[in-house]
Short mmCIF file of C-alpha atoms in Angstrom, two decimals:
data_model
loop_
_atom_site.label_atom_id
_atom_site.label_comp_id
_atom_site.label_asym_id
_atom_site.label_seq_id
_atom_site.Cartn_x
_atom_site.Cartn_y
_atom_site.Cartn_z
CA MET A 152 18.68 3.63 33.75
CA GLN A 153 19.86 5.79 36.77
CA THR A 154 21.59 3.64 39.65
CA ILE A 155 21.45 5.10 43.26
CA ARG A 156 24.82 5.62 44.68
CA PRO A 157 25.22 5.46 48.36
CA ASN A 158 27.62 7.61 50.58
CA VAL A 159 30.44 5.49 51.18
CA ILE A 160 33.20 6.03 54.09
CA ASP A 161 36.58 4.36 54.32
CA PHE A 162 39.54 4.48 56.64
CA GLU A 163 43.16 3.38 56.69
CA ALA A 164 44.61 2.80 60.09
CA SER A 165 47.86 2.52 62.17
CA GLY A 166 47.31 -1.21 62.46
CA PHE A 167 44.44 -4.07 62.78
CA GLY A 168 44.27 -4.54 66.62
CA PHE A 169 42.65 -2.84 69.57
CA ASP A 170 45.32 -0.13 69.88
CA SER A 171 45.06 0.98 66.30
CA TYR A 172 43.66 4.30 65.21
CA PRO A 173 42.63 6.08 62.02
CA ILE A 174 45.30 7.64 59.79
CA GLU A 175 43.42 8.45 56.83
CA VAL A 176 39.77 9.17 55.77
CA GLY A 177 37.95 9.06 52.41
CA VAL A 178 34.43 9.62 51.54
CA VAL A 179 32.43 9.58 48.23
CA LEU A 180 28.93 11.10 48.35
CA GLY A 181 26.20 9.90 46.11
CA ASN A 182 26.35 12.93 44.06
CA GLY A 183 30.03 12.51 43.36
CA GLN A 184 31.54 15.00 45.86
CA LYS A 185 34.73 13.57 47.73
CA TYR A 186 36.36 14.34 51.01
CA CYS A 187 39.79 13.04 51.87
CA ALA A 188 42.20 13.67 54.81
CA LEU A 189 45.33 12.29 56.15
CA ILE A 190 45.01 12.37 60.02
CA LYS A 191 47.89 13.65 62.25
CA PRO A 192 48.21 10.97 65.09
CA ALA A 193 47.16 12.26 68.55
CA SER A 194 49.92 12.42 70.96
CA ASP A 195 48.80 9.48 72.85
CA TRP A 196 48.23 7.52 69.51
CA THR A 197 51.56 5.52 69.45
CA HIS A 198 50.78 2.06 67.97
CA TRP A 199 52.25 1.51 64.52
CA ASP A 200 52.13 -1.75 62.51
CA ALA A 201 54.65 -2.10 59.79
CA GLN A 202 52.64 -4.67 58.01
CA ALA A 203 49.65 -2.11 57.85
CA GLU A 204 52.02 0.46 56.46
CA ARG A 205 53.02 -2.03 53.74
CA VAL A 206 49.32 -2.04 52.88
CA HIS A 207 48.64 1.62 52.70
CA GLY A 208 51.94 2.88 52.14
CA LEU A 209 51.69 6.09 54.49
CA SER A 210 54.31 6.24 57.15
CA ARG A 211 54.10 7.81 60.44
CA GLU A 212 56.30 10.56 59.51
CA ILE A 213 54.19 11.60 56.62
CA LEU A 214 51.15 11.59 58.94
CA ILE A 215 52.92 13.77 61.44
CA ASN A 216 54.13 16.20 58.64
CA CYS A 217 51.21 16.29 56.46
CA GLY A 218 48.17 15.12 58.54
CA LYS A 219 45.28 17.41 59.67
CA PRO A 220 44.67 17.52 63.34
CA VAL A 221 41.96 15.15 64.71
CA ALA A 222 39.60 17.92 65.62
CA LEU A 223 39.75 19.52 62.25
CA VAL A 224 39.21 16.19 60.67
CA ALA A 225 36.31 15.51 62.89
CA SER A 226 34.78 18.90 62.14
CA GLU A 227 35.28 18.61 58.56
CA LEU A 228 33.52 15.28 58.40
CA ASN A 229 30.48 16.93 60.33
CA ASP A 230 30.33 19.70 57.70
CA PHE A 231 30.61 17.49 54.78
CA LEU A 232 28.33 14.68 56.13
CA ALA A 233 25.71 16.88 58.20
CA GLY A 234 22.81 14.71 58.69
CA LYS A 235 23.62 12.10 56.16
CA THR A 236 23.92 8.24 56.45
CA VAL A 237 27.32 7.03 55.13
CA TYR A 238 28.24 3.31 54.54
CA SER A 239 31.26 1.35 55.26
CA ASP A 240 32.16 -2.05 53.84
CA GLY A 241 34.33 -2.76 56.90
CA TRP A 242 31.92 -1.53 59.68
CA VAL A 243 33.63 -3.70 62.36
CA VAL A 244 36.83 -2.03 62.08
CA ASP A 245 35.77 1.38 60.78
CA LYS A 246 33.06 2.15 63.51
CA PRO A 247 35.73 1.78 66.30
CA TRP A 248 38.11 4.09 64.24
CA LEU A 249 35.43 6.50 63.47
CA SER A 250 34.70 6.56 67.32
CA ARG A 251 38.18 6.72 68.38
CA LEU A 252 38.69 9.93 66.16
CA PHE A 253 35.46 11.68 67.64
CA PHE A 254 35.97 10.74 70.97
CA ARG A 255 39.45 12.19 71.17
CA CYS A 256 38.40 15.51 70.51
CA GLY A 257 35.00 15.33 72.43
CA VAL A 258 32.90 15.74 69.47
CA GLN A 259 29.71 13.55 68.41
CA PRO A 260 29.41 12.68 64.77
CA GLY A 261 26.67 14.80 63.07
CA PHE A 262 26.05 11.75 60.54
CA TYR A 263 25.32 8.16 60.75
CA LEU A 264 27.59 5.20 59.98
CA SER A 265 26.01 2.06 58.84
CA ALA A 266 27.25 -1.13 57.51
CA LEU A 267 27.18 -1.26 53.75
CA GLU A 268 25.29 -4.98 54.09
CA MET A 269 22.18 -3.04 55.57
CA ILE A 270 21.41 -1.89 51.79
CA LEU A 271 22.81 -4.88 49.78
CA LYS A 272 20.55 -7.47 48.45
CA GLU A 273 21.74 -11.08 48.62
CA ALA A 274 22.15 -11.16 44.84
CA GLN A 275 24.52 -8.05 45.15
CA MET A 276 26.43 -9.96 47.81
CA ASP A 277 26.96 -13.24 45.47
CA ILE A 278 28.54 -11.04 42.54
CA TRP A 279 30.39 -8.71 44.84
CA SER A 280 33.91 -9.81 44.71
CA GLN A 281 33.77 -10.66 41.07
CA THR A 282 32.36 -7.39 40.26
CA LYS A 283 34.68 -5.54 42.33
CA ARG A 284 37.70 -7.09 40.65
CA GLN A 285 36.27 -5.73 37.33
CA VAL A 286 35.70 -2.25 38.87
CA MET A 287 39.28 -2.09 40.00
CA GLN A 288 40.59 -3.30 36.67
CA ASP A 289 38.32 -0.75 34.70
CA MET A 290 39.29 2.07 36.96
CA ALA A 291 42.83 1.18 36.93
CA LEU A 292 42.91 2.56 40.70
CA LEU A 293 46.13 0.82 42.24
CA ARG A 294 46.58 2.71 45.54
CA HIS A 295 45.02 0.97 48.56
CA ARG A 296 44.06 4.20 50.14
CA ALA A 297 40.72 5.48 51.87
CA SER A 298 39.35 7.64 49.07
CA THR A 299 40.16 5.20 46.41
CA ASP A 300 38.73 2.53 48.23
CA ALA A 301 35.53 4.44 49.05
CA LEU A 302 35.17 5.11 45.15
CA ILE A 303 35.59 1.52 44.47
CA ILE A 304 33.10 0.42 46.93
CA GLN A 305 30.61 3.01 45.62
CA GLU A 306 31.07 1.84 41.98
CA THR A 307 30.94 -1.68 42.95
CA TYR A 308 27.68 -1.17 44.75
CA ALA A 309 26.09 0.76 41.69
CA ARG A 310 27.20 -1.90 39.22
CA THR A 311 26.14 -4.95 41.26
CA ARG A 312 22.58 -3.16 41.70
CA GLN A 313 22.55 -2.50 37.95
CA LEU A 314 23.40 -6.37 37.27
CA ILE A 315 20.84 -7.66 39.59
CA SER A 316 18.13 -5.12 38.10
CA GLY A 317 18.74 -6.01 34.80
CA GLY A 318 19.04 -9.75 35.46
CA LEU A 319 22.51 -9.85 34.17
CA ALA A 320 25.58 -11.31 35.91
CA PRO A 321 29.31 -10.10 35.28
CA ALA A 322 31.13 -11.63 32.55
#
């Protein structure tokens, strides 16, 4: 049985509040293509939360030295996602970070961002957490980073869809 895989995006950020900004973006398309970039903070993006750093493991110094400029990331995302819909499991935070990224360089996204919940059936939501834990164990992906998280979200979606289609529940 062929399981449909949605395009998924995930962000890591400098913190959790209003002043936070995106520091990494990861995307996995339904066809398996991937995009990931560290984002060099814009000059006026100064907020930094040590607790967030402990979660994603990225220091501000790494971003300054290895991150891509904001305008380049926006351009690459537009090229990679042109006209597509991409889904986020954390739309309430990912949408503002995406907006901040594109607003900073005066560019409009050439793709659509939607909440993953828009395509999830209630039965999938009921088994989401348990299935996600199993996916993380099966894939042995330990890093909490944008590209890894996007892949985990996509695989969890595919498995929950397959489980409810087959009338099965996770063991």
